């Protein structure tokens, strides 16, 4: 675990050192849980967004996109339930003066029991080798059973507290924290305050105070921009059910426990798609979207074993199914995307609060109804983090050296091709520029002439550039170059005229999308 934490720290520094992610307002020592994307980060982020957008809008004839404003009429958030219920249960430690999410403290405690069980299983697996029967071991080992019982008991109490009638039972949450003897990680004490609810929406004011300014919110999710535009899109696009509306945009949450770098931010970006369907078909569509979205993730080639579904025990009162797609980060399996069957809750609420009819006339059924919705909702920043974590490697080379390499999927890499003149003379820089001038219209290229070739390769490995080309004396004679592959480090000689054909297909989002079909 400590080793994994070290790796994570290295990834965070790597992101800064190589222009992927900087703390916001860095010269003023940053702003908590807010980050800026640098010259390489923004390219990677744009490629992720393009991969998502095209997989939704290009691959589905019945999905269209929109770009709604961040500011919305304040009643939107009353109708959606965010004003009354978008809360986190918070608890303070009186000694350290630190504030925590009570539910997160309890979930961490559950994870500790799970870790203890896992350690026992791993130890026994090593000891017994091929003869190890994990199921039997879990069913009989005393320490495993003891920790499993503690986990189950805690899980039950936690679920009951979170799902209590009339809202979360704050006293029960505090009692769990006391009974489990959970201590503050800073002060090490159990001197806790009561648990209180805290709304996560940022507020601001629109208009001058003299005009009678109104309180508005920075949207905590992009989804509501889609719901309030349902009728506009359905009518103007003459859309027939089932159909979807996709959107990518910023969302804001005043997260109290903001940690793990860009995993939990106060300003972040979401890619959401609301799929409008006939009531009664929602569980079939839910299953279809689970499958489609998992395929989109696994299409990146990171290995199926690094993903899992986590079905929600606690369903929001309007949802009838919900799951998360979790990815194995260095700090454990964590949610990257949510898929929710939201019934007709949002559209009905907006109809009620706006006093407008929000319905669909179904010519096949010859009746009007409020459509049901399946939502897929993924955080761009979490996706970015999962890709960075999986791609980062400190590789031992046969010659005893190490190199830091990002094995980014070529289609997502910020730079696709780097072109180096071997030396700065004999017309090599000009030849290298010529190659770039020809290829820059097809994919992102970079020219580098500083330092020895070996160092230039290392710099390109560190930003995940899949291909490097070197122009040398021979190039001037026969118009061939050496092409080096980032992952294998193999080099071979190819004609300049062949470069585009070799590289373009491998680095294009289109080739990634074709694998989805
Ligand atoms: N419209 C549904 C919705 O917003 P959510 O589970 O709260 O659902 C969806 O958020 C996704 O947005 C998450 O799976 C995560 O990837 C991302 N996300 C949520 N809060 C975030 C935060 N504070 N920082 C970064 N990403 C976040």
Coordinates of C-alpha atoms and ligand atoms in Angstrom, one line a residue:
X1 CA 0.0 0.0 0.0
X2 CA 2.8 2.4 1.0
X3 CA 4.5 1.5 -2.3
X4 CA 1.3 2.4 -4.2
X5 CA 1.1 5.7 -2.4
X6 CA 4.7 6.5 -3.5
X7 CA 3.8 5.7 -7.1
X8 CA 0.8 8.0 -6.8
X9 CA 2.9 10.9 -5.4
X10 CA 5.3 10.3 -8.4
X11 CA 2.4 10.5 -10.8
X12 CA 1.3 13.8 -9.3
X13 CA 4.8 15.3 -9.6
X14 CA 5.1 13.9 -13.1
X15 CA 1.9 15.7 -14.1
X16 CA 3.4 19.0 -13.0
X17 CA 6.9 18.5 -14.3
X18 CA 5.8 17.6 -17.8
X19 CA 3.0 20.2 -18.3
X20 CA -0.1 18.0 -17.7
X21 CA -1.6 19.4 -14.5
X22 CA -0.7 22.4 -12.3
X23 CA -2.2 23.6 -9.1
X24 CA -4.6 26.5 -9.8
X25 CA -3.0 29.9 -9.3
X26 CA 0.3 28.2 -8.5
X27 CA 2.2 31.4 -8.0
X28 CA -0.1 32.1 -5.0
X29 CA 0.5 28.6 -3.7
X30 CA -2.6 27.1 -5.2
X31 CA -6.3 26.9 -4.4
X32 CA -7.7 23.9 -2.6
X33 CA -8.9 21.1 -5.0
X34 CA -8.7 23.3 -8.1
X35 CA -6.3 22.5 -10.9
X36 CA -5.2 23.9 -14.3
X37 CA -4.3 21.7 -17.3
X38 CA -1.0 22.5 -19.0
X39 CA 0.2 22.3 -22.6
X40 CA 0.2 18.5 -22.6
X41 CA -2.7 18.0 -20.2
X42 CA -5.1 20.0 -22.3
X43 CA -4.3 17.9 -25.4
X44 CA -4.9 14.6 -23.5
X45 CA -8.1 16.0 -22.0
X46 CA -9.4 17.2 -25.4
X47 CA -8.7 13.7 -26.8
X48 CA -10.6 12.0 -24.0
X49 CA -13.5 14.4 -24.6
X50 CA -13.4 13.7 -28.4
X51 CA -13.3 10.0 -27.8
X52 CA -16.4 10.2 -25.6
X53 CA -18.3 12.8 -27.8
X54 CA -17.7 10.9 -31.0
X55 CA -18.7 7.5 -29.4
X56 CA -22.0 9.1 -28.4
X57 CA -22.8 11.5 -31.2
X58 CA -21.1 9.9 -34.2
X59 CA -21.8 6.2 -33.4
X60 CA -25.5 6.7 -32.4
X61 CA -27.9 8.3 -34.9
X62 CA -30.3 8.9 -32.1
X63 CA -28.0 10.9 -29.9
X64 CA -27.4 14.6 -30.3
X65 CA -25.3 17.1 -28.3
X66 CA -26.0 20.4 -26.7
X67 CA -23.9 23.0 -24.8
X68 CA -26.1 24.6 -22.0
X69 CA -25.1 27.5 -19.9
X70 CA -23.5 27.0 -16.5
X71 CA -25.8 29.5 -14.9
X72 CA -29.4 28.3 -14.7
X73 CA -32.7 29.6 -13.3
X74 CA -32.5 29.1 -9.6
X75 CA -35.8 27.2 -9.6
X76 CA -34.0 24.5 -11.6
X77 CA -32.2 23.4 -8.4
X78 CA -35.3 23.5 -6.3
X79 CA -37.0 21.3 -8.8
X80 CA -34.1 18.9 -9.1
X81 CA -33.8 18.5 -5.3
X82 CA -30.3 19.9 -5.1
X83 CA -31.3 22.9 -2.8
X84 CA -32.9 20.6 -0.2
X85 CA -30.9 17.4 -0.5
X86 CA -27.5 17.8 -2.2
X87 CA -25.8 17.5 1.1
X88 CA -22.8 15.8 2.7
X89 CA -22.9 14.7 6.4
X90 CA -19.9 16.5 8.0
X91 CA -18.2 16.0 11.3
X92 CA -15.4 18.1 13.0
X93 CA -12.6 16.9 15.2
X94 CA -12.3 19.4 18.1
X95 CA -8.6 18.9 18.6
X96 CA -7.3 19.1 15.0
X97 CA -10.1 21.5 13.9
X98 CA -10.3 19.4 10.8
X99 CA -13.6 18.6 9.0
X100 CA -14.4 15.3 7.6
X101 CA -17.3 13.6 5.7
X102 CA -18.8 11.2 8.2
X103 CA -19.8 8.7 5.5
X104 CA -16.2 8.7 4.1
X105 CA -14.8 8.0 7.6
X106 CA -17.1 5.0 7.9
X107 CA -16.4 3.8 4.3
X108 CA -12.6 4.0 5.0
X109 CA -13.2 1.9 8.1
X110 CA -15.0 -0.7 6.0
X111 CA -12.2 -0.7 3.5
X112 CA -9.8 -1.5 6.4
X113 CA -11.7 -4.7 7.2
X114 CA -11.7 -5.6 3.5
X115 CA -7.9 -5.0 3.3
X116 CA -7.3 -7.2 6.4
X117 CA -9.3 -10.0 4.7
X118 CA -7.4 -9.5 1.4
X119 CA -4.1 -9.7 3.2
X120 CA -5.0 -13.0 4.8
X121 CA -6.1 -14.4 1.4
X122 CA -2.9 -13.3 -0.3
X123 CA -0.7 -14.7 2.5
X124 CA -2.5 -18.1 2.3
X125 CA -2.4 -18.1 -1.5
X126 CA 1.3 -17.7 -1.4
X127 CA 1.7 -20.4 1.2
X128 CA -0.5 -23.0 -0.5
X129 CA 0.3 -22.2 -4.2
X130 CA -1.7 -24.1 -6.8
X131 CA -3.6 -26.1 -4.1
X132 CA -5.2 -22.9 -2.6
X133 CA -9.0 -23.0 -2.6
X134 CA -9.9 -19.3 -1.9
X135 CA -13.7 -20.0 -1.4
X136 CA -13.0 -22.6 1.2
X137 CA -10.4 -20.4 2.9
X138 CA -12.8 -17.5 3.1
X139 CA -15.5 -19.7 4.5
X140 CA -13.4 -21.3 7.2
X141 CA -10.4 -19.1 8.3
X142 CA -11.0 -17.6 11.7
X143 CA -9.5 -14.2 11.1
X144 CA -11.2 -13.8 7.8
X145 CA -14.6 -14.7 9.4
X146 CA -14.0 -12.3 12.3
X147 CA -13.2 -9.4 9.9
X148 CA -16.1 -10.3 7.6
X149 CA -18.5 -10.3 10.5
X150 CA -17.2 -6.8 11.5
X151 CA -17.5 -5.6 8.0
X152 CA -21.1 -6.9 7.5
X153 CA -22.3 -5.5 10.8
X154 CA -20.8 -2.1 10.0
X155 CA -22.1 -2.2 6.4
X156 CA -25.7 -2.9 7.7
X157 CA -25.6 -0.1 10.3
X158 CA -24.2 2.3 7.7
X159 CA -26.9 1.4 5.2
X160 CA -29.6 1.8 7.8
X161 CA -28.3 5.2 8.8
X162 CA -28.0 6.5 5.2
X163 CA -31.4 5.2 4.1
X164 CA -33.4 6.1 7.2
X165 CA -36.9 7.3 6.7
X166 CA -37.0 11.1 6.5
X167 CA -33.4 11.4 5.4
X168 CA -29.9 10.5 6.7
X169 CA -29.9 9.6 10.4
X170 CA -27.1 11.9 11.5
X171 CA -27.1 10.7 15.2
X172 CA -26.7 7.1 14.0
X173 CA -23.7 8.1 11.9
X174 CA -22.0 9.7 14.8
X175 CA -22.7 6.6 17.0
X176 CA -21.1 4.4 14.4
X177 CA -18.0 6.6 14.4
X178 CA -17.8 6.4 18.2
X179 CA -18.5 2.6 18.4
X180 CA -15.9 1.9 15.8
X181 CA -13.4 4.0 17.7
X182 CA -12.5 5.9 14.5
X183 CA -9.8 8.5 15.2
X184 CA -9.0 11.7 13.5
X185 CA -6.0 11.0 11.2
X186 CA -4.3 14.3 12.3
X187 CA -4.9 14.6 16.0
X188 CA -5.4 10.8 16.7
X189 CA -8.3 11.6 19.0
X190 CA -12.0 10.7 19.1
X191 CA -13.1 14.2 20.2
X192 CA -15.8 14.5 17.6
X193 CA -18.6 17.1 17.2
X194 CA -22.1 16.1 16.1
X195 CA -22.7 15.3 12.4
X196 CA -24.3 18.1 10.4
X197 CA -25.6 18.4 6.8
X198 CA -23.7 20.7 4.5
X199 CA -25.0 21.8 1.0
X200 CA -22.4 21.4 -1.7
X201 CA -23.6 24.0 -4.2
X202 CA -21.6 27.2 -4.7
X203 CA -23.8 30.3 -4.6
X204 CA -23.3 33.7 -6.3
X205 CA -25.5 36.7 -7.2
X206 CA -26.7 37.8 -10.5
X207 CA -27.4 41.5 -11.1
X208 CA -26.5 44.4 -8.9
X209 CA -27.7 44.5 -5.3
X210 CA -29.6 47.7 -6.1
X211 CA -31.6 45.9 -8.8
X212 CA -32.6 43.2 -6.4
X213 CA -29.9 40.6 -7.1
X214 CA -31.0 37.0 -7.2
X215 CA -29.1 34.1 -5.8
X216 CA -28.0 31.7 -8.4
X217 CA -25.9 28.5 -8.2
X218 CA -22.9 27.2 -10.1
X219 CA -24.3 24.0 -11.6
X220 CA -23.2 20.9 -9.6
X221 CA -24.0 18.6 -12.5
X222 CA -24.5 19.2 -16.3
X223 CA -27.5 16.9 -16.4
X224 CA -30.1 19.6 -15.5
X225 CA -29.1 21.6 -18.6
X226 CA -30.2 18.6 -20.6
X227 CA -33.5 18.1 -18.8
X228 CA -34.6 21.7 -19.1
X229 CA -33.8 21.5 -22.9
X230 CA -35.6 18.2 -23.4
X231 CA -38.6 19.8 -25.2
X232 CA -36.5 22.2 -27.2
X233 CA -34.3 19.4 -28.6
X234 CA -37.2 16.9 -29.1
X235 CA -39.3 19.4 -31.0
X236 CA -36.6 21.2 -33.1
X237 CA -34.8 17.9 -33.9
X238 CA -38.1 16.0 -34.4
X239 CA -36.6 13.3 -32.2
X240 CA -38.4 10.0 -31.6
X241 CA -38.0 7.9 -28.5
X242 CA -35.6 6.4 -27.7
X243 CA -33.1 9.2 -28.1
X244 CA -30.3 10.8 -26.2
X245 CA -28.8 14.2 -25.5
X246 CA -25.1 14.5 -24.7
X247 CA -23.2 17.3 -23.1
X248 CA -19.7 18.0 -21.9
X249 CA -19.1 20.9 -19.5
X250 CA -17.9 22.2 -16.1
X251 CA -19.6 21.4 -12.8
X252 CA -18.8 22.8 -9.4
X253 CA -19.1 21.3 -5.9
X254 CA -17.9 22.7 -2.6
X255 CA -16.3 19.4 -1.7
X256 CA -15.2 19.3 1.9
X257 CA -13.0 16.3 1.7
X258 CA -11.1 17.2 -1.4
X259 CA -8.2 14.8 -1.8
X260 CA -6.3 12.5 -4.1
X261 CA -5.3 15.2 -6.6
X262 CA -7.8 15.6 -9.5
X263 CA -10.0 12.7 -8.2
X264 CA -12.2 15.0 -6.1
X265 CA -12.2 18.6 -7.2
X266 CA -14.2 21.7 -6.6
X267 CA -14.3 22.7 -10.2
X268 CA -14.4 19.7 -12.6
X269 CA -15.8 18.6 -16.0
X270 CA -18.5 16.1 -16.7
X271 CA -19.5 14.2 -19.8
X272 CA -23.2 13.3 -19.4
X273 CA -25.7 11.7 -21.6
X274 CA -29.4 11.4 -20.8
X275 CA -31.2 8.7 -22.8
X276 CA -35.0 9.2 -23.0
X277 CA -37.1 6.1 -23.3
X278 CA -40.6 4.6 -22.9
X279 CA -41.5 3.8 -19.3
X280 CA -41.2 0.1 -18.6
X281 CA -38.2 -0.3 -20.8
X282 CA -35.7 1.2 -18.4
X283 CA -34.2 -1.9 -17.0
X284 CA -33.4 -3.2 -20.5
X285 CA -31.8 0.1 -21.5
X286 CA -30.0 0.3 -18.2
X287 CA -28.4 -3.1 -18.9
X288 CA -27.5 -2.0 -22.5
X289 CA -25.9 1.2 -21.4
X290 CA -23.9 -0.6 -18.7
X291 CA -22.5 -2.9 -21.4
X292 CA -21.8 -0.1 -23.9
X293 CA -20.0 2.1 -21.4
X294 CA -17.9 -0.7 -20.0
X295 CA -16.9 -1.5 -23.6
X296 CA -15.9 2.1 -24.2
X297 CA -13.6 1.9 -21.1
X298 CA -12.1 -1.5 -21.9
X299 CA -11.5 -0.5 -25.5
X300 CA -8.5 1.5 -24.3
X301 CA -6.7 -1.8 -23.7
X302 CA -6.0 -1.3 -19.9
X303 CA -7.2 -4.9 -19.1
X304 CA -10.6 -6.0 -18.0
X305 CA -9.3 -7.0 -14.6
X306 CA -8.9 -3.2 -13.8
X307 CA -12.6 -2.5 -14.0
X308 CA -15.6 -3.5 -12.0
X309 CA -19.2 -2.5 -11.6
X310 CA -20.3 -1.4 -8.2
X311 CA -24.1 -1.6 -7.9
X312 CA -25.6 0.9 -5.5
X313 CA -27.1 -0.4 -2.2
X314 CA -28.5 3.0 -1.6
X315 CA -30.7 4.2 -4.4
X316 CA -31.9 7.8 -4.6
X317 CA -35.6 8.0 -4.0
X318 CA -36.2 8.6 -7.8
X319 CA -33.9 6.0 -9.1
X320 CA -34.7 2.3 -9.7
X321 CA -31.2 1.1 -10.6
X322 CA -27.7 2.6 -10.3
X323 CA -24.2 1.4 -10.7
X324 CA -20.7 2.8 -10.9
X325 CA -17.9 1.8 -13.2
X326 CA -14.8 1.6 -10.9
X327 CA -11.2 1.6 -12.1
X328 CA -8.2 0.3 -10.1
X329 CA -6.4 3.4 -9.1
X330 CA -3.2 3.2 -7.0
X331 CA -5.4 4.0 -4.0
X332 CA -7.9 1.2 -4.7
X333 CA -10.9 0.6 -7.0
X334 CA -12.7 4.0 -7.4
X335 CA -15.7 5.4 -9.2
X336 CA -15.0 6.9 -12.6
X337 CA -18.5 6.8 -14.1
X338 CA -22.1 6.5 -12.8
X339 CA -25.0 4.9 -14.8
X340 CA -28.4 5.7 -13.3
X341 CA -32.0 4.8 -14.1
X342 CA -33.6 8.1 -13.1
X343 CA -37.2 7.2 -13.9
X344 CA -39.3 10.3 -15.0
X345 CA -38.3 12.2 -11.8
X346 CA -36.4 15.1 -13.3
X347 CA -38.7 15.8 -16.2
X348 CA -41.8 15.5 -13.9
X349 CA -40.3 17.9 -11.4
X350 CA -39.4 20.5 -14.0
X351 CA -43.0 20.2 -15.4
X352 CA -44.3 20.8 -11.9
X353 CA -42.1 23.7 -11.0
X354 CA -42.3 25.4 -14.5
X355 CA -45.9 24.8 -15.0
X356 CA -45.2 23.6 -18.5
X357 CA -46.2 20.3 -20.1
X358 CA -43.1 18.1 -20.6
X359 CA -44.3 15.0 -22.4
X360 CA -43.8 12.9 -25.5
X361 CA -46.6 11.9 -27.8
X362 CA -45.9 8.3 -28.8
X363 CA -47.5 7.6 -32.2
X364 CA -47.1 3.8 -31.7
X365 CA -48.9 3.8 -28.4
X366 CA -51.2 6.7 -29.4
X367 CA -50.7 8.3 -26.0
X368 CA -48.6 11.0 -24.3
X369 CA -46.4 10.4 -21.3
X370 CA -43.3 11.7 -19.5
X371 CA -40.3 9.7 -20.8
X372 CA -38.1 7.8 -18.4
X373 CA -34.3 8.4 -18.4
X374 CA -31.1 6.4 -18.3
X375 CA -28.1 8.6 -17.5
X376 CA -24.5 7.9 -18.1
X377 CA -22.2 10.4 -16.3
X378 CA -18.4 10.4 -16.3
X379 CA -15.9 12.8 -14.9
X380 CA -13.3 14.0 -17.5
X381 CA -10.8 14.6 -14.7
X382 CA -11.2 11.2 -13.1
X383 CA -10.9 9.6 -16.5
X384 CA -7.7 11.6 -17.1
X385 CA -6.4 10.4 -13.7
X386 CA -7.2 6.8 -14.4
X387 CA -5.4 7.0 -17.8
X388 CA -2.3 8.6 -16.2
X389 CA -2.2 6.1 -13.4
X390 CA -2.4 3.1 -15.7
X391 CA 0.1 4.5 -18.3
X392 CA 2.9 5.6 -15.9
X393 CA 5.8 3.3 -15.7
X394 CA 9.4 3.5 -14.3
X395 CA 10.9 0.9 -16.5
X396 CA 14.2 -0.9 -15.8
X397 CA 16.2 -1.1 -19.1
X398 CA 18.5 -4.0 -20.0
X399 CA 21.5 -1.6 -19.8
X400 CA 20.8 -0.9 -16.1
X401 CA 19.2 2.5 -16.7
X402 CA 15.6 3.4 -16.0
X403 CA 13.2 5.4 -18.1
X404 CA 9.9 7.0 -17.1
X405 CA 7.4 6.3 -19.8
X406 CA 3.7 7.0 -20.3
X407 CA 2.1 4.2 -22.2
X408 CA -0.8 6.3 -23.3
X409 CA -3.2 4.9 -25.8
X410 CA -1.8 6.4 -29.1
X411 CA -5.1 8.0 -30.0
X412 CA -5.2 9.9 -26.7
X413 CA -1.5 11.0 -26.6
X414 CA -0.9 14.8 -26.6
X415 CA 1.8 14.6 -29.2
X416 CA 1.7 11.8 -31.8
X417 CA 5.1 12.3 -33.5
X418 CA 8.3 14.0 -32.6
X419 CA 10.8 14.8 -35.3
X420 CA 14.5 15.3 -34.4
X421 CA 17.4 16.4 -36.6
X422 CA 20.4 14.3 -35.5
X423 CA 22.6 17.5 -35.5
X424 CA 21.8 21.1 -36.1
X425 CA 23.8 21.2 -39.4
X426 CA 23.9 20.0 -43.0
X427 CA 20.3 20.9 -43.6
X428 CA 18.9 18.3 -41.1
X429 CA 16.8 20.9 -39.2
X430 CA 15.3 22.1 -42.4
X431 CA 14.5 18.5 -43.5
X432 CA 12.9 17.8 -40.1
X433 CA 10.7 20.9 -40.4
X434 CA 9.7 19.8 -43.9
X435 CA 8.4 16.5 -42.5
X436 CA 6.5 18.4 -39.8
X437 CA 5.0 20.9 -42.2
X438 CA 3.7 18.0 -44.3
X439 CA 2.3 15.9 -41.4
X440 CA 1.0 18.6 -39.0
X441 CA -2.4 18.7 -40.8
X442 CA -3.0 15.0 -40.0
X443 CA -1.8 14.7 -36.3
X444 CA 0.0 16.7 -33.6
X445 CA 3.8 16.8 -34.3
X446 CA 6.6 18.3 -32.3
X447 CA 10.1 19.5 -33.4
X448 CA 13.0 19.0 -31.0
X449 CA 16.7 19.7 -31.6
X450 CA 18.1 20.4 -28.1
X451 CA 20.3 17.8 -26.3
X452 CA 21.5 14.4 -27.4
X453 CA 19.0 12.0 -29.2
X454 CA 18.8 9.8 -26.1
X455 CA 17.6 12.6 -23.9
X456 CA 15.1 13.7 -26.5
X457 CA 13.7 10.2 -26.6
X458 CA 13.3 10.2 -22.8
X459 CA 11.5 13.6 -22.9
X460 CA 9.1 12.2 -25.5
X461 CA 8.6 8.9 -23.5
X462 CA 7.7 11.0 -20.4
X463 CA 4.8 12.7 -22.3
X464 CA 3.7 9.5 -23.9
X465 CA 4.6 10.4 -27.5
X466 CA 4.1 7.1 -29.4
X467 CA 6.5 7.8 -32.3
X468 CA 9.8 9.6 -32.8
X469 CA 11.6 10.2 -36.1
X470 CA 15.3 11.0 -36.5
X471 CA 16.6 12.8 -39.6
X472 CA 20.3 11.9 -40.2
X473 CA 23.0 11.9 -42.9
X474 CA 21.3 9.1 -44.7
X475 CA 18.0 11.0 -44.9
X476 CA 19.7 13.6 -47.0
X477 CA 20.8 11.0 -49.4
X478 CA 17.8 8.7 -49.7
X479 CA 14.8 10.4 -48.0
X480 CA 14.5 7.7 -45.3
X481 CA 14.4 8.3 -41.5
X482 CA 14.6 6.1 -38.4
X483 CA 11.2 5.6 -36.8
X484 CA 11.2 4.7 -33.1
X485 CA 8.3 3.1 -31.2
X486 CA 7.8 4.4 -27.7
X487 CA 6.8 1.0 -26.1
X488 CA 9.2 -1.4 -27.7
X489 CA 11.9 1.3 -28.3
X490 CA 12.6 -0.5 -31.6
X491 CA 13.8 1.5 -34.5
X492 CA 13.6 0.9 -38.1
X493 CA 14.2 2.7 -41.3
X494 CA 11.3 3.9 -43.4
X495 CA 10.8 6.2 -46.3
X496 CA 9.5 9.7 -45.4
X497 CA 6.7 9.2 -47.9
X498 CA 5.5 6.2 -45.9
X499 CA 5.3 8.0 -42.5
X500 CA 1.8 9.2 -42.7
X501 CA 0.4 5.8 -43.8
X502 CA 2.2 4.0 -40.9
X503 CA 1.2 6.5 -38.2
X504 CA -2.1 8.1 -39.0
X505 CA -4.3 5.1 -38.5
X506 CA -2.7 4.1 -35.2
X507 CA -3.1 7.5 -33.6
X508 CA -6.6 8.5 -34.8
X509 CA -9.7 8.5 -32.6
X510 CA -11.4 6.9 -35.6
X511 CA -9.4 3.7 -35.2
X512 CA -10.4 3.6 -31.5
X513 CA -14.0 4.1 -32.4
X514 CA -14.0 1.4 -35.1
X515 CA -13.0 -1.1 -32.4
X516 CA -16.2 -0.2 -30.5
X517 CA -18.5 -1.5 -33.3
Ligands
LIG1 N1 -25.6 13.7 -13.0 C1 -25.2 12.6 -12.2 C2 -24.0 12.9 -11.4 O1 -23.5 14.0 -11.4 P1 -22.3 11.9 -9.8 O2 -22.0 10.4 -9.4 O3 -22.4 12.8 -8.7 O4 -23.5 11.8 -10.7 C3 -20.8 11.7 -11.9 O5 -21.1 12.3 -10.7 C4 -19.3 11.6 -12.2 O6 -18.7 12.9 -12.1 C5 -18.5 10.8 -11.2 O7 -18.5 9.4 -11.5 C6 -17.1 11.4 -11.3 O8 -16.4 10.8 -12.3 C7 -17.4 12.8 -11.6 N2 -17.3 13.6 -10.3 C8 -18.3 13.8 -9.4 N3 -17.8 14.7 -8.4 C9 -16.5 15.0 -8.7 C10 -15.5 15.8 -8.1 N4 -15.8 16.5 -7.0 N5 -14.3 15.9 -8.8 C11 -14.1 15.2 -9.9 N6 -15.0 14.5 -10.5 C12 -16.2 14.3 -10.0

